[in-house]
Amino acid sequence: MKIGVFSADRRMELLCERLKKEVEVIAIEENDSMSCLKLIAAQLDALIFPPWGIDDSGFVRMKSRGIYVLEMMGYLKKSCVIFSGQDHPLLRQYNHRVRCWLDDEDIVVKNAELTALGVLGKLISIAERSLKEVVVDVIGTGRCAKACADLFERLNVSYRFVSRQPGPSMIDYSQWVKSNPNDIIINTAPVCM
């Protein structure tokens, strides 16, 4: 089995390394030529896009530039399975089977839990005092924010949610901007705030 992986960031590089233990992996780099991409495409049994998938113009955002992939996709075998974090109609125009892992609730929940553990590891490495002595502002209220909050509750770490949607145990984002933030800020919002 041959799998093509868009080596767009460190996570995708790690995925390449792990997959190489089981199957043949072809890392797709941002400087690969279209003729190279067409040759690669013809060999693939699966193609893995980064979590953000492709944009409306048919480009995959890589480390410093985009790669136009629609032409390449025309050379994929009919049996090639496409994996992407985000779905997009352009992924389906060649009638390949498309699997979008961010549509799988189990994967999204597990990712949120792993993100919370990563956040905890970072907090431990940067905190200058005990986590029981700090207060954390968690921007956002999605799965990652809730996973962080669940972990903080189990560890007795004080936190509050910061959101544009008011609710219990939350401070409104506009109020938060005008006030003093807490010791540590974690931004889980899907947009820049």
Coordinates of N, CA and C in Angstrom, one line a residue:
M1 N 0.8 -1.2 0.0 CA 0.0 0.0 0.0 C 0.9 1.2 0.0
K2 N 0.5 2.2 -0.8 CA 1.2 3.5 -0.9 C 0.3 4.6 -0.5
I3 N 0.8 5.4 0.4 CA 0.0 6.5 0.9 C 0.8 7.8 0.7
G4 N 0.1 8.8 0.1 CA 0.7 10.1 0.0 C 0.2 11.0 1.1
V5 N 1.1 11.7 1.7 CA 0.8 12.6 2.9 C 1.3 14.0 2.6
F6 N 0.4 15.0 2.6 CA 0.9 16.4 2.5 C 1.6 16.8 3.7
S7 N 2.9 17.0 3.6 CA 3.8 17.3 4.7 C 3.7 18.8 5.0
A8 N 2.6 19.2 5.5 CA 2.3 20.7 5.6 C 2.7 21.3 6.9
D9 N 2.9 20.5 7.9 CA 3.3 21.0 9.2 C 3.9 19.8 10.0
R10 N 4.3 20.1 11.2 CA 5.0 19.1 12.1 C 4.1 17.9 12.3
R11 N 2.8 18.1 12.6 CA 1.9 17.0 12.8 C 1.9 16.1 11.6
M12 N 1.8 16.6 10.4 CA 1.8 15.8 9.2 C 3.1 15.1 9.0
E13 N 4.2 15.7 9.4 CA 5.5 15.0 9.3 C 5.5 13.8 10.3
L14 N 5.0 14.0 11.5 CA 4.9 12.9 12.5 C 4.0 11.8 12.0
L15 N 2.9 12.2 11.3 CA 2.1 11.2 10.7 C 2.9 10.3 9.7
C16 N 3.6 11.0 8.8 CA 4.5 10.3 7.9 C 5.4 9.3 8.6
E17 N 6.1 9.7 9.6 CA 7.0 8.9 10.3 C 6.3 7.6 10.9
R18 N 5.1 7.8 11.5 CA 4.4 6.7 12.1 C 3.9 5.8 11.0
L19 N 3.3 6.3 9.9 CA 2.8 5.4 8.9 C 3.9 4.6 8.2
K20 N 5.1 5.2 8.1 CA 6.2 4.5 7.5 C 6.6 3.1 8.2
K21 N 6.1 3.0 9.4 CA 6.4 1.7 10.1 C 5.5 0.6 9.6
E22 N 4.4 1.0 8.9 CA 3.4 0.0 8.5 C 3.2 -0.1 6.9
V23 N 3.4 1.0 6.2 CA 3.1 1.1 4.8 C 4.2 2.0 4.1
E24 N 4.2 2.0 2.8 CA 5.0 2.9 2.0 C 4.4 4.3 2.0
V25 N 5.2 5.3 2.4 CA 4.6 6.6 2.5 C 5.4 7.5 1.5
I26 N 4.7 8.3 0.8 CA 5.3 9.3 0.0 C 5.0 10.7 0.5
A27 N 5.9 11.4 1.1 CA 5.7 12.7 1.6 C 5.6 13.7 0.5
I28 N 4.5 14.5 0.5 CA 4.3 15.5 -0.6 C 4.8 16.8 0.0
E29 N 5.8 17.4 -0.6 CA 6.4 18.6 -0.1 C 5.9 19.8 -1.0
E30 N 6.0 21.0 -0.4 CA 5.5 22.2 -1.1 C 6.3 22.6 -2.3
N31 N 7.5 22.1 -2.5 CA 8.3 22.4 -3.7 C 8.2 21.3 -4.8
D32 N 7.4 20.3 -4.6 CA 7.2 19.3 -5.6 C 6.6 19.9 -6.8
S33 N 7.1 19.5 -8.0 CA 6.5 20.0 -9.3 C 5.2 19.3 -9.6
M34 N 4.4 19.9 -10.5 CA 3.2 19.3 -10.9 C 3.5 17.9 -11.6
S35 N 4.5 17.9 -12.4 CA 4.8 16.6 -13.1 C 5.2 15.5 -12.0
C36 N 5.9 15.9 -11.0 CA 6.2 15.0 -9.9 C 4.9 14.6 -9.1
L37 N 4.0 15.5 -8.9 CA 2.8 15.2 -8.2 C 1.9 14.3 -9.0
K38 N 1.9 14.4 -10.3 CA 1.1 13.5 -11.2 C 1.6 12.1 -11.1
L39 N 3.0 12.0 -11.1 CA 3.6 10.6 -11.0 C 3.3 10.0 -9.7
I40 N 3.4 10.8 -8.6 CA 3.0 10.3 -7.3 C 1.6 9.8 -7.2
A41 N 0.7 10.7 -7.8 CA -0.8 10.4 -7.7 C -1.1 9.1 -8.3
A42 N -0.5 8.8 -9.4 CA -0.9 7.5 -10.1 C -0.5 6.3 -9.3
Q43 N 0.3 6.4 -8.3 CA 0.8 5.2 -7.5 C 0.0 5.0 -6.2
L44 N -0.8 6.0 -5.8 CA -1.4 6.1 -4.5 C -2.6 5.2 -4.3
D45 N -2.6 4.6 -3.1 CA -3.8 3.9 -2.7 C -4.7 4.8 -1.7
A46 N -4.0 5.8 -1.1 CA -4.6 6.7 -0.2 C -3.9 8.0 -0.3
L47 N -4.6 9.1 -0.1 CA -4.0 10.4 -0.1 C -4.5 11.2 1.2
I48 N -3.6 11.7 2.0 CA -4.0 12.3 3.3 C -3.7 13.8 3.2
F49 N -4.7 14.6 3.3 CA -4.6 16.1 3.3 C -4.4 16.5 4.8
P50 N -3.9 17.7 5.0 CA -3.8 18.2 6.4 C -5.2 18.5 7.0
P51 N -5.3 18.7 8.3 CA -6.6 18.9 8.9 C -7.5 20.0 8.2
W52 N -6.9 21.0 7.7 CA -7.6 22.1 7.1 C -8.1 21.8 5.7
G53 N -7.6 20.7 5.1 CA -8.1 20.3 3.8 C -7.6 21.3 2.7
I54 N -8.5 21.5 1.7 CA -8.2 22.4 0.6 C -9.1 23.6 0.6
D55 N -8.6 24.7 -0.1 CA -9.4 25.9 -0.1 C -10.3 25.9 -1.3
D56 N -11.1 27.0 -1.5 CA -12.1 27.1 -2.6 C -11.4 27.1 -4.0
S57 N -10.1 27.4 -4.0 CA -9.4 27.5 -5.3 C -8.7 26.2 -5.6
G58 N -8.8 25.2 -4.8 CA -8.1 23.9 -5.0 C -6.7 23.9 -4.5
F59 N -6.3 24.7 -3.6 CA -5.0 24.7 -3.1 C -4.9 24.2 -1.7
V60 N -3.8 23.5 -1.4 CA -3.6 23.0 0.0 C -2.5 24.0 0.6
R61 N -2.8 24.6 1.7 CA -1.8 25.5 2.4 C -0.7 24.6 3.0
M62 N 0.5 24.9 2.6 CA 1.6 24.2 3.1 C 2.4 25.1 4.1
K63 N 3.7 24.8 4.3 CA 4.4 25.6 5.3 C 4.5 27.1 4.9
S64 N 4.9 27.4 3.6 CA 5.1 28.7 3.2 C 4.4 29.1 2.0
R65 N 3.7 28.2 1.3 CA 3.0 28.5 0.1 C 1.9 27.4 -0.1
G66 N 1.1 27.5 -1.1 CA 0.1 26.6 -1.4 C 0.5 25.7 -2.6
I67 N -0.1 24.5 -2.6 CA 0.0 23.6 -3.8 C -1.3 23.4 -4.4
Y68 N -1.4 23.6 -5.7 CA -2.7 23.4 -6.4 C -2.8 21.9 -6.6
V69 N -3.9 21.3 -6.1 CA -4.0 19.8 -6.1 C -5.0 19.3 -7.0
L70 N -5.9 20.1 -7.6 CA -7.0 19.6 -8.4 C -6.4 18.8 -9.7
E71 N -5.4 19.4 -10.3 CA -4.8 18.7 -11.4 C -4.2 17.4 -11.0
M72 N -3.6 17.3 -9.9 CA -3.0 16.1 -9.4 C -4.1 15.0 -9.1
M73 N -5.2 15.5 -8.6 CA -6.3 14.5 -8.2 C -6.8 13.8 -9.4
G74 N -6.7 14.5 -10.6 CA -7.2 13.8 -11.8 C -6.4 12.6 -12.2
Y75 N -5.2 12.4 -11.6 CA -4.3 11.3 -11.9 C -4.4 10.2 -10.8
L76 N -5.2 10.4 -9.8 CA -5.4 9.4 -8.8 C -6.1 8.2 -9.3
K77 N -5.7 7.0 -8.8 CA -6.5 5.8 -9.2 C -7.9 5.9 -8.7
K78 N -8.9 5.3 -9.4 CA -10.3 5.4 -8.9 C -10.4 4.8 -7.6
S79 N -9.6 3.8 -7.2 CA -9.7 3.1 -5.9 C -9.0 3.9 -4.8
C80 N -8.3 5.0 -5.1 CA -7.6 5.8 -4.1 C -8.6 6.4 -3.1
V81 N -8.3 6.3 -1.8 CA -9.2 6.9 -0.8 C -8.5 8.2 -0.3
I82 N -9.4 9.2 -0.2 CA -8.9 10.6 0.2 C -9.3 10.8 1.6
F83 N -8.3 11.2 2.5 CA -8.6 11.5 3.9 C -8.3 13.0 4.0
S84 N -9.1 13.7 4.8 CA -8.9 15.1 5.0 C -9.6 15.5 6.4
G85 N -9.1 16.5 7.0 CA -9.8 16.9 8.3 C -11.1 17.6 7.9
Q86 N -11.0 18.5 7.0 CA -12.2 19.3 6.6 C -12.7 18.8 5.2
D87 N -14.0 18.7 5.1 CA -14.6 18.3 3.8 C -14.7 19.5 2.9
H88 N -14.7 19.3 1.6 CA -14.9 20.3 0.6 C -15.4 19.7 -0.7
P89 N -16.4 20.3 -1.3 CA -16.9 19.7 -2.6 C -15.9 19.4 -3.6
L90 N -14.8 20.2 -3.7 CA -13.7 19.9 -4.6 C -13.1 18.6 -4.4
L91 N -13.1 18.1 -3.2 CA -12.4 16.8 -2.9 C -13.2 15.6 -3.6
R92 N -14.5 15.9 -3.9 CA -15.4 14.8 -4.4 C -15.6 14.9 -5.9
Q93 N -15.0 15.9 -6.6 CA -15.3 16.0 -8.0 C -14.7 14.9 -8.9
Y94 N -13.8 14.1 -8.4 CA -13.3 13.0 -9.2 C -13.9 11.6 -8.7
N95 N -14.9 11.7 -7.9 CA -15.6 10.5 -7.4 C -14.8 9.5 -6.7
H96 N -13.8 10.0 -5.9 CA -13.1 9.1 -5.0 C -13.8 9.0 -3.7
R97 N -13.6 7.9 -2.9 CA -14.1 7.8 -1.6 C -13.4 8.8 -0.7
V98 N -14.1 9.7 0.0 CA -13.5 10.7 0.8 C -13.9 10.5 2.3
R99 N -13.0 10.5 3.2 CA -13.2 10.3 4.6 C -12.7 11.6 5.3
C100 N -13.5 12.3 6.1 CA -13.1 13.5 6.8 C -13.2 13.2 8.3
W101 N -12.0 13.2 8.9 CA -11.9 12.7 10.3 C -12.5 13.7 11.2
L102 N -12.6 15.0 10.9 CA -13.3 15.9 11.8 C -14.8 15.8 11.8
D103 N -15.3 15.0 10.9 CA -16.8 14.6 10.9 C -17.0 13.5 11.9
D104 N -16.0 12.8 12.4 CA -16.1 11.6 13.2 C -16.1 12.1 14.7
E105 N -17.2 12.1 15.4 CA -17.3 12.6 16.7 C -16.3 12.0 17.7
D106 N -16.1 10.7 17.6 CA -15.1 10.0 18.5 C -13.7 10.6 18.3
I107 N -13.3 10.8 17.1 CA -12.0 11.4 16.8 C -11.9 12.8 17.3
V108 N -12.9 13.6 17.1 CA -12.9 15.0 17.6 C -12.8 15.0 19.1
V109 N -13.6 14.2 19.8 CA -13.5 14.2 21.3 C -12.1 13.7 21.7
K110 N -11.6 12.7 21.1 CA -10.3 12.2 21.5 C -9.2 13.3 21.3
N111 N -9.3 14.0 20.2 CA -8.4 15.1 19.9 C -8.5 16.1 20.9
A112 N -9.7 16.5 21.4 CA -9.9 17.5 22.4 C -9.2 17.0 23.7
E113 N -9.4 15.8 24.1 CA -8.7 15.3 25.3 C -7.2 15.3 25.2
L114 N -6.7 14.9 24.0 CA -5.2 15.0 23.8 C -4.7 16.4 23.8
T115 N -5.5 17.3 23.2 CA -5.1 18.8 23.2 C -5.1 19.3 24.7
A116 N -6.0 18.9 25.5 CA -6.0 19.3 26.9 C -4.8 18.8 27.6
L117 N -4.4 17.6 27.4 CA -3.2 17.0 28.0 C -2.0 17.8 27.5
G118 N -1.9 18.1 26.2 CA -0.8 18.9 25.7 C -0.8 20.3 26.4
V119 N -1.9 20.9 26.6 CA -2.0 22.2 27.2 C -1.5 22.1 28.7
L120 N -1.9 21.0 29.4 CA -1.4 20.8 30.7 C 0.1 20.6 30.8
G121 N 0.6 19.9 29.8 CA 2.1 19.7 29.8 C 2.8 21.0 29.6
K122 N 2.3 21.9 28.7 CA 2.9 23.2 28.5 C 2.8 24.0 29.7
L123 N 1.6 24.0 30.4 CA 1.4 24.8 31.6 C 2.4 24.4 32.7
I124 N 2.6 23.1 32.8 CA 3.6 22.6 33.8 C 5.0 23.1 33.5
S125 N 5.3 23.1 32.2 CA 6.7 23.5 31.8 C 6.9 25.0 31.9
I126 N 5.9 25.8 31.8 CA 6.1 27.3 31.9 C 5.7 27.9 33.2
A127 N 4.9 27.3 34.0 CA 4.4 27.9 35.2 C 5.5 28.1 36.2
E128 N 5.5 29.3 36.8 CA 6.5 29.6 37.7 C 6.1 29.3 39.2
R129 N 4.9 28.9 39.3 CA 4.4 28.5 40.6 C 3.4 27.4 40.4
S130 N 2.9 26.8 41.5 CA 2.0 25.7 41.5 C 0.7 26.1 40.7
L131 N 0.2 25.1 39.9 CA -1.0 25.4 39.2 C -2.2 25.6 40.1
K132 N -2.1 25.2 41.3 CA -3.2 25.5 42.3 C -3.2 27.0 42.7
E133 N -2.2 27.7 42.3 CA -2.1 29.1 42.7 C -2.4 30.0 41.5
V134 N -2.7 29.5 40.3 CA -2.9 30.4 39.2 C -4.4 30.3 38.8
V135 N -4.8 31.2 38.0 CA -6.2 31.2 37.4 C -6.0 31.3 35.9
V136 N -6.7 30.4 35.2 CA -6.6 30.3 33.8 C -7.8 30.9 33.1
D137 N -7.6 31.7 32.1 CA -8.7 32.1 31.2 C -8.7 31.2 30.0
V138 N -9.8 30.6 29.7 CA -10.0 29.7 28.5 C -10.9 30.4 27.5
I139 N -10.3 30.9 26.4 CA -11.1 31.6 25.4 C -11.7 30.5 24.5
G140 N -13.0 30.5 24.4 CA -13.8 29.6 23.6 C -14.6 28.7 24.5
T141 N -15.5 28.0 23.9 CA -16.4 27.1 24.6 C -16.6 25.8 23.9
G142 N -15.8 25.5 22.9 CA -15.9 24.2 22.2 C -15.4 23.0 22.9
R143 N -15.2 22.0 22.1 CA -14.7 20.7 22.7 C -13.4 20.8 23.4
C144 N -12.4 21.5 22.8 CA -11.1 21.6 23.4 C -11.2 22.5 24.7
A145 N -11.9 23.5 24.6 CA -12.1 24.4 25.9 C -12.7 23.5 27.0
K146 N -13.7 22.8 26.6 CA -14.4 21.9 27.6 C -13.5 20.8 28.1
A147 N -12.7 20.3 27.3 CA -11.8 19.2 27.7 C -10.7 19.8 28.7
C148 N -10.2 21.0 28.4 CA -9.3 21.7 29.3 C -10.0 21.9 30.6
A149 N -11.2 22.4 30.6 CA -11.9 22.7 31.8 C -12.1 21.4 32.6
D150 N -12.5 20.3 32.0 CA -12.7 19.1 32.7 C -11.4 18.7 33.4
L151 N -10.3 18.8 32.7 CA -9.0 18.4 33.3 C -8.6 19.4 34.4
F152 N -8.9 20.7 34.2 CA -8.6 21.6 35.3 C -9.4 21.3 36.6
E153 N -10.7 21.0 36.4 CA -11.5 20.6 37.5 C -11.0 19.4 38.3
R154 N -10.6 18.4 37.5 CA -10.0 17.2 38.2 C -8.7 17.5 39.0
L155 N -8.0 18.6 38.5 CA -6.7 18.9 39.2 C -6.9 20.1 40.1
N156 N -8.1 20.6 40.3 CA -8.4 21.7 41.2 C -7.6 23.0 40.7
V157 N -7.6 23.2 39.4 CA -7.0 24.4 38.8 C -8.1 25.4 38.6
S158 N -8.0 26.6 39.0 CA -9.1 27.6 38.8 C -9.0 28.1 37.4
Y159 N -10.2 28.3 36.8 CA -10.3 28.7 35.4 C -11.7 29.5 35.2
R160 N -11.8 30.2 34.1 CA -13.0 30.7 33.7 C -13.0 30.7 32.2
F161 N -14.2 30.6 31.6 CA -14.4 30.7 30.2 C -14.6 32.1 29.7
V162 N -14.0 32.5 28.6 CA -14.1 33.8 28.0 C -14.8 33.5 26.7
S163 N -16.0 34.1 26.4 CA -16.8 33.8 25.2 C -17.6 35.0 24.8
R164 N -17.9 35.0 23.5 CA -18.8 36.1 23.0 C -20.3 35.7 23.3
Q165 N -20.5 34.5 23.7 CA -21.8 34.0 24.1 C -21.9 33.9 25.6
P166 N -22.6 34.8 26.2 CA -22.7 34.8 27.7 C -23.3 33.5 28.2
G167 N -22.9 33.1 29.4 CA -23.4 31.9 30.1 C -22.8 31.8 31.5
P168 N -23.2 30.7 32.2 CA -22.7 30.6 33.5 C -21.2 30.3 33.5
S169 N -20.5 30.8 34.5 CA -19.1 30.6 34.7 C -18.3 31.2 33.5
M170 N -18.8 32.2 32.9 CA -18.2 32.8 31.7 C -18.1 34.3 31.9
I171 N -17.1 34.9 31.3 CA -17.0 36.3 31.2 C -17.1 36.7 29.7
D172 N -17.9 37.7 29.4 CA -18.1 38.1 28.0 C -16.8 38.6 27.4
Y173 N -16.5 38.2 26.2 CA -15.2 38.6 25.6 C -15.0 40.1 25.6
S174 N -16.0 40.9 25.3 CA -15.9 42.4 25.3 C -15.5 42.9 26.7
Q175 N -16.1 42.3 27.8 CA -15.8 42.7 29.2 C -14.3 42.3 29.5
W176 N -14.0 41.1 29.0 CA -12.7 40.5 29.3 C -11.6 41.4 28.7
V177 N -11.8 41.9 27.5 CA -10.8 42.7 26.8 C -10.5 44.0 27.6
K178 N -11.6 44.5 28.3 CA -11.4 45.8 29.1 C -10.9 45.5 30.5
S179 N -10.9 44.3 30.9 CA -10.5 44.0 32.3 C -9.1 43.4 32.3
N180 N -8.6 43.0 33.4 CA -7.3 42.4 33.5 C -7.4 40.9 33.3
P181 N -6.7 40.3 32.4 CA -6.8 38.9 32.2 C -6.1 38.2 33.4
N182 N -6.4 36.9 33.5 CA -5.9 36.1 34.6 C -4.4 35.7 34.2
D183 N -3.8 34.9 35.1 CA -2.4 34.6 35.0 C -2.0 33.9 33.6
I184 N -2.9 33.0 33.2 CA -2.6 32.2 32.0 C -3.8 32.3 31.1
I185 N -3.6 32.5 29.8 CA -4.6 32.5 28.8 C -4.5 31.4 27.8
I186 N -5.5 30.6 27.6 CA -5.5 29.5 26.6 C -6.6 29.9 25.6
N187 N -6.2 30.1 24.3 CA -7.1 30.4 23.2 C -7.5 29.1 22.5
T188 N -8.7 28.7 22.7 CA -9.2 27.5 21.9 C -10.1 27.9 20.8
A189 N -10.4 29.2 20.7 CA -11.4 29.7 19.7 C -10.8 29.4 18.3
P190 N -11.7 29.0 17.4 CA -11.3 28.7 16.0 C -10.9 29.9 15.2
V191 N -11.1 31.1 15.7 CA -10.7 32.3 15.0 C -9.7 33.1 15.9
C192 N -9.0 34.0 15.2 CA -8.1 34.8 16.0 C -8.8 35.8 16.8
M193 N -8.5 35.9 18.1 CA -9.2 36.8 19.0 C -8.2 37.7 19.7

